[in-house]
Short mmCIF file of C-alpha atoms in Angstrom, two decimals:
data_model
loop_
_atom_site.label_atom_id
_atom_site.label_comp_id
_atom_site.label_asym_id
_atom_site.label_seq_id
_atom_site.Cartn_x
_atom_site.Cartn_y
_atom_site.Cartn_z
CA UNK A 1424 108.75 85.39 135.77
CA UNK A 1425 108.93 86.50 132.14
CA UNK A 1426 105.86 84.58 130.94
CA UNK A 1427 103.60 85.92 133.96
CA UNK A 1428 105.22 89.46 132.87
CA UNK A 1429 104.11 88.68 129.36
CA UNK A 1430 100.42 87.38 130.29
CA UNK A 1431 99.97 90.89 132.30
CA UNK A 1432 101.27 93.01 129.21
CA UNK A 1433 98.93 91.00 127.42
CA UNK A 1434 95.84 91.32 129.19
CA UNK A 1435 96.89 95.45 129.56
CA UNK A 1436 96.96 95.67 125.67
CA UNK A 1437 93.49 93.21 125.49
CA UNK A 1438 91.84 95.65 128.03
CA UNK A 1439 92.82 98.66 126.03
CA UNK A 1440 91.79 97.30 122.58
CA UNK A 1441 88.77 96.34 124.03
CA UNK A 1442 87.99 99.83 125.32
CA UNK A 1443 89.46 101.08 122.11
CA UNK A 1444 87.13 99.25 119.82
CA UNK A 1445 84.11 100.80 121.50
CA UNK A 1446 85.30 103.91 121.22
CA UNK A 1447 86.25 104.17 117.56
CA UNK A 1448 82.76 102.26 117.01
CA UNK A 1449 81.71 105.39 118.54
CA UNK A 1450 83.66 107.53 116.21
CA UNK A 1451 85.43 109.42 119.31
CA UNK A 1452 87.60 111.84 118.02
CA UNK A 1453 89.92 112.28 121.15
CA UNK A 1454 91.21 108.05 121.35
CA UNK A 1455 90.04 104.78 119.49
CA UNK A 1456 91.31 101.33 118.69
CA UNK A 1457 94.75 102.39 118.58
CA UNK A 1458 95.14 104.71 121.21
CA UNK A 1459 93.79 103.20 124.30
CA UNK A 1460 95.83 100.04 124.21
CA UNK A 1461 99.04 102.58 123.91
CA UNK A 1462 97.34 104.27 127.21
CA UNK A 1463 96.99 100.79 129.82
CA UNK A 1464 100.46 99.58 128.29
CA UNK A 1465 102.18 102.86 129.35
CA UNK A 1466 100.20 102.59 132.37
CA UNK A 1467 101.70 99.21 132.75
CA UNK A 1468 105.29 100.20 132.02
CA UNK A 1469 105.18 103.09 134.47
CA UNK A 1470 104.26 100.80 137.44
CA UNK A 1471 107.06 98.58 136.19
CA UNK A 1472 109.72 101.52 136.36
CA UNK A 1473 107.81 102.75 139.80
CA UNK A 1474 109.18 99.02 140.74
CA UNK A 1475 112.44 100.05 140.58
CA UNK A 1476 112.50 103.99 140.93
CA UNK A 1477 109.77 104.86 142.87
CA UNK A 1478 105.80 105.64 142.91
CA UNK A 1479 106.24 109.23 141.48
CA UNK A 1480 107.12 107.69 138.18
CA UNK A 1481 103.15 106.65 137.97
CA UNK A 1482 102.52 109.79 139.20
CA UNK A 1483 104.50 111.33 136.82
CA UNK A 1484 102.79 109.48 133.45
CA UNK A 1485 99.27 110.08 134.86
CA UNK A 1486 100.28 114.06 134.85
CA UNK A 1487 101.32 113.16 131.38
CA UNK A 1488 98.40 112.34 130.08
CA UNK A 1489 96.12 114.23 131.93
CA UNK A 1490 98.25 117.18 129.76
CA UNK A 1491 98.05 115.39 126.35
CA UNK A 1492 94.38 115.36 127.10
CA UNK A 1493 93.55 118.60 128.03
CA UNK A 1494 95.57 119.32 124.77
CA UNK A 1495 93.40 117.52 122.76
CA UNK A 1496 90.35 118.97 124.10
CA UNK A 1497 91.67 122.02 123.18
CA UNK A 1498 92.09 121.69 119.84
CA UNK A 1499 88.44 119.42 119.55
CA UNK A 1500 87.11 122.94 120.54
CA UNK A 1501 87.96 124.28 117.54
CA UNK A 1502 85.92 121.66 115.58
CA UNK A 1503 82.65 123.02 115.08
CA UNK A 1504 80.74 119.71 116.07
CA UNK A 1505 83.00 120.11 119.47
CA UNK A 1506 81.42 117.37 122.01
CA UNK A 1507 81.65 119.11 125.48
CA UNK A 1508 81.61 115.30 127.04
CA UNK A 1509 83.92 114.01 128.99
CA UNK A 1510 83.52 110.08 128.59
CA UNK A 1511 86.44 109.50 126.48
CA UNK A 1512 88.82 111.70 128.86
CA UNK A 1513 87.73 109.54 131.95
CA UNK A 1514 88.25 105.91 130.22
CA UNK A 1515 91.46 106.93 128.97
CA UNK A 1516 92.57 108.21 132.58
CA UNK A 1517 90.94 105.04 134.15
CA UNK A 1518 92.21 103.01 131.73
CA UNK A 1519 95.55 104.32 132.48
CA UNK A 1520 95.59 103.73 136.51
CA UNK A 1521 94.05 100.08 135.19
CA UNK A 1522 97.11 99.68 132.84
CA UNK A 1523 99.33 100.37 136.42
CA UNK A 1524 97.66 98.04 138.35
CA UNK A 1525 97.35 95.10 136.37
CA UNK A 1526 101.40 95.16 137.30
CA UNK A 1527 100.39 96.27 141.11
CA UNK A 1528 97.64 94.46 141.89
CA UNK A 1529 94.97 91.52 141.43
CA UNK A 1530 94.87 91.05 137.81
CA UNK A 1531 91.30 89.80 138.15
CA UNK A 1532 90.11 92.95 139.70
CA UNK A 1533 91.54 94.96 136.52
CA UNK A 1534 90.00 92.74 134.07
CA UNK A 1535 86.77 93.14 135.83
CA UNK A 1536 87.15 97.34 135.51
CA UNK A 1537 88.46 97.12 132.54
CA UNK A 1538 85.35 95.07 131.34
CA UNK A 1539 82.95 96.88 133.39
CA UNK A 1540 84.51 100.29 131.69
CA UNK A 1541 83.96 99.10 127.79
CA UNK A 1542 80.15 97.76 128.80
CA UNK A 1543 79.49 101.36 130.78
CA UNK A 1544 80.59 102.95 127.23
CA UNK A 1545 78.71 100.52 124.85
CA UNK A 1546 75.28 101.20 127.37
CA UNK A 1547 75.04 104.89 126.85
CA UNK A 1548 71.91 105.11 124.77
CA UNK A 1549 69.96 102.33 126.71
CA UNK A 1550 71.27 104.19 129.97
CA UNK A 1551 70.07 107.44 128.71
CA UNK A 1552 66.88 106.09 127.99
CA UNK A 1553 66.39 104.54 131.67
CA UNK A 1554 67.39 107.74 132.68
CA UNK A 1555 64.90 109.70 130.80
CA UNK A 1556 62.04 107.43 133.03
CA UNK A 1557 63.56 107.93 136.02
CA UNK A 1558 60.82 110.80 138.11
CA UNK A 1559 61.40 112.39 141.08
CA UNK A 1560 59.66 109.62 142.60
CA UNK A 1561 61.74 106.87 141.41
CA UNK A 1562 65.09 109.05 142.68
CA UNK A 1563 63.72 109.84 145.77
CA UNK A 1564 63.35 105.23 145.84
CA UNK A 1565 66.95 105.20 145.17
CA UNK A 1566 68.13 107.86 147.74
CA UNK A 1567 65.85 106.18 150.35
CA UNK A 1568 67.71 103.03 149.52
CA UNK A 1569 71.03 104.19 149.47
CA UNK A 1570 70.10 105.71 152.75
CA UNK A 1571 69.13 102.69 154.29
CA UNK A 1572 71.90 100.92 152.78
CA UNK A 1573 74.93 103.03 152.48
CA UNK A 1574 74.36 104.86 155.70
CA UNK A 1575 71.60 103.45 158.70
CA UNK A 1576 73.61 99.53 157.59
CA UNK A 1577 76.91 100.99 159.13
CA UNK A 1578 76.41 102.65 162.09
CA UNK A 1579 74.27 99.86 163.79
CA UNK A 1580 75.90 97.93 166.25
CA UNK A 1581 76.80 94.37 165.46
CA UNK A 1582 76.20 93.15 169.11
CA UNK A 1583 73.62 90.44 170.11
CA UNK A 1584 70.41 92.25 172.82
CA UNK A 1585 67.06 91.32 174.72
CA UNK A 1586 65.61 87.52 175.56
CA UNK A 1587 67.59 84.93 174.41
CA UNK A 1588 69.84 87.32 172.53
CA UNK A 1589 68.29 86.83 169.16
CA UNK A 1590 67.96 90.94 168.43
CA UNK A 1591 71.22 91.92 166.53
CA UNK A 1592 70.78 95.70 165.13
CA UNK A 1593 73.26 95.03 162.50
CA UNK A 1594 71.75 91.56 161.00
CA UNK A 1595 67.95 92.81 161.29
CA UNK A 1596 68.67 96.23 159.27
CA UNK A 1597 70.70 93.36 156.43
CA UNK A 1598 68.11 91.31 156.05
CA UNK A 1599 65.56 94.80 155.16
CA UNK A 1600 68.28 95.90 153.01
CA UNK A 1601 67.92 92.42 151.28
CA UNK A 1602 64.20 92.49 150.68
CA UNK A 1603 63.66 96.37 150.03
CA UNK A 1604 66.49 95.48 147.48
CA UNK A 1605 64.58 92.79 145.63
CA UNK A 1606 61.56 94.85 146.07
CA UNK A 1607 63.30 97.69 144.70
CA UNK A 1608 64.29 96.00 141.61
CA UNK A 1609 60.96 94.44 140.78
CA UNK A 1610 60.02 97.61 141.17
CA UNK A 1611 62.66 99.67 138.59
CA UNK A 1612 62.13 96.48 136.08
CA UNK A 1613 58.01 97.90 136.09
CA UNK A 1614 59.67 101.57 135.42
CA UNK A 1615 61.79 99.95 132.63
CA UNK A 1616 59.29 98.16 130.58
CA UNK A 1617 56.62 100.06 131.50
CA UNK A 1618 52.84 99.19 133.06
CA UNK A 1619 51.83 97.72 129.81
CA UNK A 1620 52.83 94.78 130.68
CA UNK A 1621 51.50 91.05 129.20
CA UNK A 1622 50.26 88.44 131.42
CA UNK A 1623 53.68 86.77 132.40
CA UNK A 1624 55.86 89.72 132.91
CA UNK A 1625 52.99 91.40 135.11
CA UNK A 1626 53.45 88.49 137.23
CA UNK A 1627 56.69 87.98 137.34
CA UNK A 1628 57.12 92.16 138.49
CA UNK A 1629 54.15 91.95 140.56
CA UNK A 1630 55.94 88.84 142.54
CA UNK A 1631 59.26 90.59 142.63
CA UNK A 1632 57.64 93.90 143.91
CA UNK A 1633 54.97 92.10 146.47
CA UNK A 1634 52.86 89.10 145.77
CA UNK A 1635 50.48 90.32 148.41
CA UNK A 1636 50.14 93.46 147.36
CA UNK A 1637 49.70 92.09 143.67
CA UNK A 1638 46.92 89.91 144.86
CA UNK A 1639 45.28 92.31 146.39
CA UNK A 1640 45.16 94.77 143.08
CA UNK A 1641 44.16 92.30 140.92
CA UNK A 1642 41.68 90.78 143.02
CA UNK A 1643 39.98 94.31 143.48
CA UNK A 1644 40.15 95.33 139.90
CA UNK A 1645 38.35 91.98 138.84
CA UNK A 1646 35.30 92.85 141.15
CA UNK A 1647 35.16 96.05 139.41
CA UNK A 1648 35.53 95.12 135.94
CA UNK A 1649 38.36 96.50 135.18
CA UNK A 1650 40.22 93.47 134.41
CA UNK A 1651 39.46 89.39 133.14
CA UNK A 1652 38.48 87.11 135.34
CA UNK A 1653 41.38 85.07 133.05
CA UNK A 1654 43.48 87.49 133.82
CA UNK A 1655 43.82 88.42 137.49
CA UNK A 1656 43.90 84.64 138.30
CA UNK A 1657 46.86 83.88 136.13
CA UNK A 1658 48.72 87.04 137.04
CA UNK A 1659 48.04 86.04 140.92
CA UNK A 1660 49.07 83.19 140.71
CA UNK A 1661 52.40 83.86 138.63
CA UNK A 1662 53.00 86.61 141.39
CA UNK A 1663 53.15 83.37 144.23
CA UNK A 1664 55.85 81.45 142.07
CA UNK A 1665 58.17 84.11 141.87
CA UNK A 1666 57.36 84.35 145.43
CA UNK A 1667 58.58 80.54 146.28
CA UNK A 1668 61.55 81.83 143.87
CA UNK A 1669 62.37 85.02 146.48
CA UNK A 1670 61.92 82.48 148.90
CA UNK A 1671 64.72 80.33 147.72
CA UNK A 1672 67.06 83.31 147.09
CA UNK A 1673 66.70 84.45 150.67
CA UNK A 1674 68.01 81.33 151.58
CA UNK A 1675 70.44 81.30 148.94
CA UNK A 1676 71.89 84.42 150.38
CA UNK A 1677 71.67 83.90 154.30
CA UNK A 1678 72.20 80.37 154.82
CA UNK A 1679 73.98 79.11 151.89
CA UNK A 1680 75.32 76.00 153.38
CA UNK A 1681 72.01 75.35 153.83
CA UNK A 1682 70.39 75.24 150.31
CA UNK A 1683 71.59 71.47 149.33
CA UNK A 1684 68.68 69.92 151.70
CA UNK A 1685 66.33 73.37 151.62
CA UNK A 1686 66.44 73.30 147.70
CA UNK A 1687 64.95 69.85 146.79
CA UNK A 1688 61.63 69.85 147.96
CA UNK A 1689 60.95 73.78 147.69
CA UNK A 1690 62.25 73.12 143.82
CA UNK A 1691 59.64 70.42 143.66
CA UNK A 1692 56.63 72.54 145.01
CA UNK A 1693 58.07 75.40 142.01
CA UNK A 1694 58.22 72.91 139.50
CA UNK A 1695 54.66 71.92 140.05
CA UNK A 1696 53.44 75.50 140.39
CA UNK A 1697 55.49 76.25 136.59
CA UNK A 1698 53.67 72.61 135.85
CA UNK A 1699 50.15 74.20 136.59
CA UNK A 1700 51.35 77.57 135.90
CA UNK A 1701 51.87 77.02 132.35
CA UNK A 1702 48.70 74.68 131.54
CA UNK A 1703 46.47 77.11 133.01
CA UNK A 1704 48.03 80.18 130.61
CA UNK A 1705 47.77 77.71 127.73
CA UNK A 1706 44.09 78.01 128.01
CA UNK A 1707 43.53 81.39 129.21
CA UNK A 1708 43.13 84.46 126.76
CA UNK A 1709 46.59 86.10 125.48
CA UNK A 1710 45.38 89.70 127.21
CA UNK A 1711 47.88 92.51 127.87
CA UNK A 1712 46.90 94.47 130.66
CA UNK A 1713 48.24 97.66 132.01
CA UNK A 1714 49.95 96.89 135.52
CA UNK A 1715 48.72 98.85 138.53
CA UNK A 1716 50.64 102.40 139.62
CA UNK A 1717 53.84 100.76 141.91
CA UNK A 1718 54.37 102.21 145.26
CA UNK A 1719 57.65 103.10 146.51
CA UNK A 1720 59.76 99.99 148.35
CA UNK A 1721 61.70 101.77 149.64
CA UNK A 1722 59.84 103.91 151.98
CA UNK A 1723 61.32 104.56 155.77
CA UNK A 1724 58.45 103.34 156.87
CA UNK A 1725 57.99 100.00 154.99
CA UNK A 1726 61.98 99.51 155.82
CA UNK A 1727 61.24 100.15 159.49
CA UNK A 1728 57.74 97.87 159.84
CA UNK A 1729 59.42 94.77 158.10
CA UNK A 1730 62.29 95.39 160.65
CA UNK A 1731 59.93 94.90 163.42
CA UNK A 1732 58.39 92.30 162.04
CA UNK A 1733 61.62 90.33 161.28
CA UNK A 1734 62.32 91.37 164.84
CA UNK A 1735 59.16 89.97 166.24
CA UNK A 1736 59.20 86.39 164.30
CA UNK A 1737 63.29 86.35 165.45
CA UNK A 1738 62.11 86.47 169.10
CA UNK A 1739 58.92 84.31 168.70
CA UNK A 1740 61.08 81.58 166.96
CA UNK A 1741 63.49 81.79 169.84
CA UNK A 1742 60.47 81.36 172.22
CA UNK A 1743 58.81 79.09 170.48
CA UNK A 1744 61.62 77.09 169.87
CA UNK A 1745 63.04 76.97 173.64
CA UNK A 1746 59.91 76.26 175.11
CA UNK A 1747 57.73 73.71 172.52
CA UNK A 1748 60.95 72.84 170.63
CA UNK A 1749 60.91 72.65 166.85
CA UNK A 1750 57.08 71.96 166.75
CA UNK A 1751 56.64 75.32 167.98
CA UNK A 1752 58.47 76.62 164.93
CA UNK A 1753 55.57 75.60 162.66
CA UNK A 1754 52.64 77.88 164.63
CA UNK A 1755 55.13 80.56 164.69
CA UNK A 1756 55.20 79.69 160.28
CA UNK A 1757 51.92 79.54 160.19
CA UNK A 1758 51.41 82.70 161.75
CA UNK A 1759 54.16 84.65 160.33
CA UNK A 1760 53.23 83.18 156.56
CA UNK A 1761 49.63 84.22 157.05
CA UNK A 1762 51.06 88.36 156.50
CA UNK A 1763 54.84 88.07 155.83
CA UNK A 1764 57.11 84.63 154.39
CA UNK A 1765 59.90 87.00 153.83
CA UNK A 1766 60.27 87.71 157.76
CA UNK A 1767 60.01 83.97 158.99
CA UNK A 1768 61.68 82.60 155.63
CA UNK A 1769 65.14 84.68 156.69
CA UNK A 1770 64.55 83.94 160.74
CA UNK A 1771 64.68 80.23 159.80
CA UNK A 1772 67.58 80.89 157.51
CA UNK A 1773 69.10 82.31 160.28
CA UNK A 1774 68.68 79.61 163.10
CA UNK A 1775 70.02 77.49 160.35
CA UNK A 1776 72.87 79.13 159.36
CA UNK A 1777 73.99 79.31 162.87
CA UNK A 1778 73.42 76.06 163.58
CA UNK A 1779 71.10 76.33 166.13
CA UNK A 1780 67.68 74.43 163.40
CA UNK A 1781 68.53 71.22 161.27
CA UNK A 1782 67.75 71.96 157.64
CA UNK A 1783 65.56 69.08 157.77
CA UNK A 1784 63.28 70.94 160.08
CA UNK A 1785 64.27 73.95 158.73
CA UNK A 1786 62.82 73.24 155.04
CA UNK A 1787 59.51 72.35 156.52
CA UNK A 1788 58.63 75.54 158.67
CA UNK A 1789 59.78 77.25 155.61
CA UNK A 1790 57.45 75.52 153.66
CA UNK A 1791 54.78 75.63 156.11
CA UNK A 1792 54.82 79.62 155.96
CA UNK A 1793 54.95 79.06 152.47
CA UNK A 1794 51.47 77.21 152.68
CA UNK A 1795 50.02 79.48 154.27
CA UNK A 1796 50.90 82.55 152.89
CA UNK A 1797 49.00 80.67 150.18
CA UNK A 1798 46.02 80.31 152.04
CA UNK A 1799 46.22 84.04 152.84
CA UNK A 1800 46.25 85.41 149.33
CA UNK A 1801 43.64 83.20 148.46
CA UNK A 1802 41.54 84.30 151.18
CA UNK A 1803 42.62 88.03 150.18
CA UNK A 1804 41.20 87.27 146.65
CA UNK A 1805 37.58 85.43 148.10
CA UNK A 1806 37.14 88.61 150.00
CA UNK A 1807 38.13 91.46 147.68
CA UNK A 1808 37.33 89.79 144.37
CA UNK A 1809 35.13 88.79 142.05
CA UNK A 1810 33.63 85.43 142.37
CA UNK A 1811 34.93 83.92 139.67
CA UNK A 1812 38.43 84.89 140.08
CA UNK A 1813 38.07 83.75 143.94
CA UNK A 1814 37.11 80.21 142.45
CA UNK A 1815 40.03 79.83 139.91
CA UNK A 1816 42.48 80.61 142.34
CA UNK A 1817 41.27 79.00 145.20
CA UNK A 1818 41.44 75.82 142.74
CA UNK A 1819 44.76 76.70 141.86
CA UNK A 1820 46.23 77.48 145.16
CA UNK A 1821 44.29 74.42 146.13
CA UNK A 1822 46.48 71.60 143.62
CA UNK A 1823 49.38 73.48 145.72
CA UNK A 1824 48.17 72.69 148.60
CA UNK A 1825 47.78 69.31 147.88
CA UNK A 1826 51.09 69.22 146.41
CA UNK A 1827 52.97 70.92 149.42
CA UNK A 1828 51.54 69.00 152.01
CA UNK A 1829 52.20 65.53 150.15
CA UNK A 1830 55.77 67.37 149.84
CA UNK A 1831 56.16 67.72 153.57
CA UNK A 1832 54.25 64.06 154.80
CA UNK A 1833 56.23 62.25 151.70
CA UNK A 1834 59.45 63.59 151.36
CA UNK A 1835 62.11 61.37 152.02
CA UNK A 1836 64.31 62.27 154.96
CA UNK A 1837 68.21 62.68 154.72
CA UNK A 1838 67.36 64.02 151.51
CA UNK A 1839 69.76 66.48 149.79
CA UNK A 1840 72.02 67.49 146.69
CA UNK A 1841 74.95 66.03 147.82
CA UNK A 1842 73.06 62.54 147.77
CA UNK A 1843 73.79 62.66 143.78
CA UNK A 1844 77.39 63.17 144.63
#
C-alpha cells in the first residue's frame, strides 16, 4: 500500500516538474520549476486528507490557491512588463485538480493531462502561428465539422430502418464524420504548409483531401499549360496511393478484426504503387508547384451527398448480396469505385465487421472498387488533360492494373497475418 502511495506521489511531483520546467524555460514570473511540483503534491495531499475528512478539504486547497494566485497577479501588475495572460494561472489550477486525482482516480488518465498540459504550453508559438492562417473560411470548416460531429452524431437514432434493415441513422452519419474528418485534415495540413507545395507533399494532401478531385485539377491545368506534363502525372498518381492508404484506415477503424486477412494483399498492391511511385519521381523533374485553392470538406452539403451515397451502396450491397450472393458484391464495387471507394470501402467493412461477408471476399470487392476507381481517374485525366499526361498515367495506372488483378487471381487463399504467428 505504501509503495503504490509512493509511485503516485512520485508521478504527482514528475508531472509538476515537468510542467514546471516549461514554464521557467518560459521565464514565467508567477510559477516555474519549483513551484508547480509544490502545486500537484498539495493537490495530492489534499485528496489524501479528503480520504479521511471529507471532499471539502480539496475544495478547501483549490480556494487556496486560487487566492495565492490572484495575489500574485496582483502584485505582477505592478511590474511594468505586466503579462495580462492567463496560461500560467490555468496550469497551476489544472495542475492542482491533476495533483488530487492522481490519488482519486486512473493514474493513466492524469499522466496523460498532465503531459498533454506541458506540450499545450511548449506549442504556443507554433499554435499562434497556425492560428494566424486560420480565415474565416477555414473556421467556418471547423464549426461545420464540429456541427456535424459534436451535434447532428448525437441526436440520430441508433435503430436499424427500410429493406433488409441495412439503414442505421446513427452508423451512416459515423462513417461521414470519418471521411469529412480525414478530408478535413488533408485539408488544414494544405493551410499549414501552404499551396507551395513540392511534388510529394502535393500528393500526399491532394490524396488526403480527394484523389478525384486532385486528378481532376491537375489533369485540367496540364491541358492548359499551367503545369508539367512531369508533374501532374506524378502528383496524380501519388494522390491514388494515399488513396489505397485511406482505404486501409477505413478498415482499420470499422472492421478492425478484419484487417489481418484485408491487409496483406491491399499492402502488396501499395507496396508496388510506392515501387513504381518512387522510380517514376526518380526520373521526373524536381518541380515545386503551387497546389490548387482547397475547397471546404466540410460543407453540409458534401456531408449530406456522401451520406446518401453510403446509404445507397449499404442497400445495393444488401440487394446485391441477397439476391446474386457475393458475386453481386463485385458489380455493386465496380460501380460504386467508378465515383466513390470511400462509400463501398466502409459498406464492405461493415458487412464484415458484422459478420454477415468473409474477409476473404471482403478484401476482393474492396479491391475491385479499388481497380476501378483507378480506371475512373484515369479516364478523368484522358478526357480533361493533356495528351501526354493522359498517356503517362494511363501507363502507370495500367502496371496497377496488372498488378491488382494478378493480386486478386493469384493470391493465396486462407491468407492472413496471423499465418506468421
Amino acid at each position: 500500500m505504501e509503495t503504490e502511495l509512493f509511485q503516485k506521489l512520485a508521478i504527482s511531483l514528475g508531472l509538476g516538474l515537468l510542467v514546471g520546467l516549461q514554464r521557467q524555460h518560459e521565464k514565467s514570473e508567477l510559477a516555474g520549476i519549483r513551484t508547480f511540483p509544490l502545486i500537484t503534491l498539495f493537490g495530492s495531499v489534499a485528496a489524501l486528507l479528503s480520504q479521511e475528512f471529507g471532499g471539502w478539504v480539496i475544495a478547501a486547497g483549490l480556494l487556496s490557491l486560487t487566492l495565492l494566485v490572484a495575489i500574485a497577479n496582483i502584485l505582477k501588475r505592478k511590474n511594468p512588463h505586466f503579462d495580462p495572460g492567463l496560461t500560467t494561472e490555468a496550469a497551476a489550477l489544472l495542475m492542482y485538480v491533476v495533483g488530487a486525482y492522481i490519488m482519486l482516480g486512473s493514474g493513466a488518465v492524469a499522466i496523460a493531462i498532465g503531459a498533454t498540459t506541458a506540450v499545450l504550453l511548449h506549442l504556443k508559438e507554433t499554435l499562434h502561428r497556425i492560428v494566424e492562417r486560420i480565415g474565416e473560411k477555414d473556421l467556418k470548416a471547423i464549426m461545420q465539422f464540429v456541427v456535424i460531429l459534436l451535434v447532428i452524431l448525437p441526436v440520430l437514432p441508433d435503430e436499424t430502418y427500410g429493406p433488409y434493415e441495412v439503414l442505421n441513422p446513427h452508423n451512416i452519419w459515423l462513417m461521414v464524420v470519418l471521411i469529412v474528418g480525414i478530408s478535413l485534415l488533408g485539408y488544414f495540413a494544405y493551410k499549414i504548409f501552404g499551396g507551395r507545395a513540392g511534388i510529394i507533399l502535393g500528393g500526399i494532401l491532394g490524396g488526403l483531401i480527394s484523389s478525384t478531385a486532385t486528378t481532376v485539377s491537375y489533369a485540367r491545368r496540364s491541358k492548359g499549360a499551367d503545369t508539367s506534363v512531369s508533374l501532374a502525372a506524378i502528383v496524380i498518381f501519388i494522390a491514388s496511393i494515399v488513396s489505397v492508404v485511406r482505404i486501409i484506415t477505413e478498415v482499420a477503424v470499422v472492421a478492425p478484426a478484419a484487417l489481418t486477412v484485408v491487409l496483406p494483399p491491399l499492402a502488396a498492391l501499395l507496396i508496388l504503387m510506392l515501387l513504381i511511385g518512387g522510380i517514376t519521381y526518380m526520373f521526373s523533374n524536381k518541380e515545386h508547384d503551387i497546389m490548387p485553392a482547397q475547397g471546404n470538406p466540410a460543407q453540409f452539403k458534401t456531408a449530406l451527398v456522401f451520406g446518401l451515397i453510403y446509404a445507397i451502396v449499404i442497400l445495393a450491397t444488401a440487394f446485391a448480396k441477397d439476391q446474386l450472393g457475393n458475386k453481386g458484391l463485385f458489380i455493386v464495387a465496380i460501380i460504386s469505385g467508378l465515383t466513390d471507394v470511400d462509400a463501398i470501402t466502409l459498406s464492405t467493412a461493415r458487412l464484415m465487421n458484422i459478420g454477415n461477408l468473409e474477409e476473404q471476399s471482403g478484401w476482393k470487392v474492396i479491391l475491385v472498387a479499388a481497380l476501378s476507381n483507378l480506371v475512373f481517374k484515369g479516364a478523368l485525366v484522358g478526357f480533361l488533360g493533356n495528351k501526354k499526361v493522359f498517356v503517362r498515367v494511363a501507363l502507370l495506372f495500367g502496371i496497377v492494373l496488372a498488378g491488382g488483378l494478378i493480386v486478386l487471381w493469384m493470391w493465396p487463399a486462407g491468407f492472413s497475418i496471423s499465418s506468421f504467428k
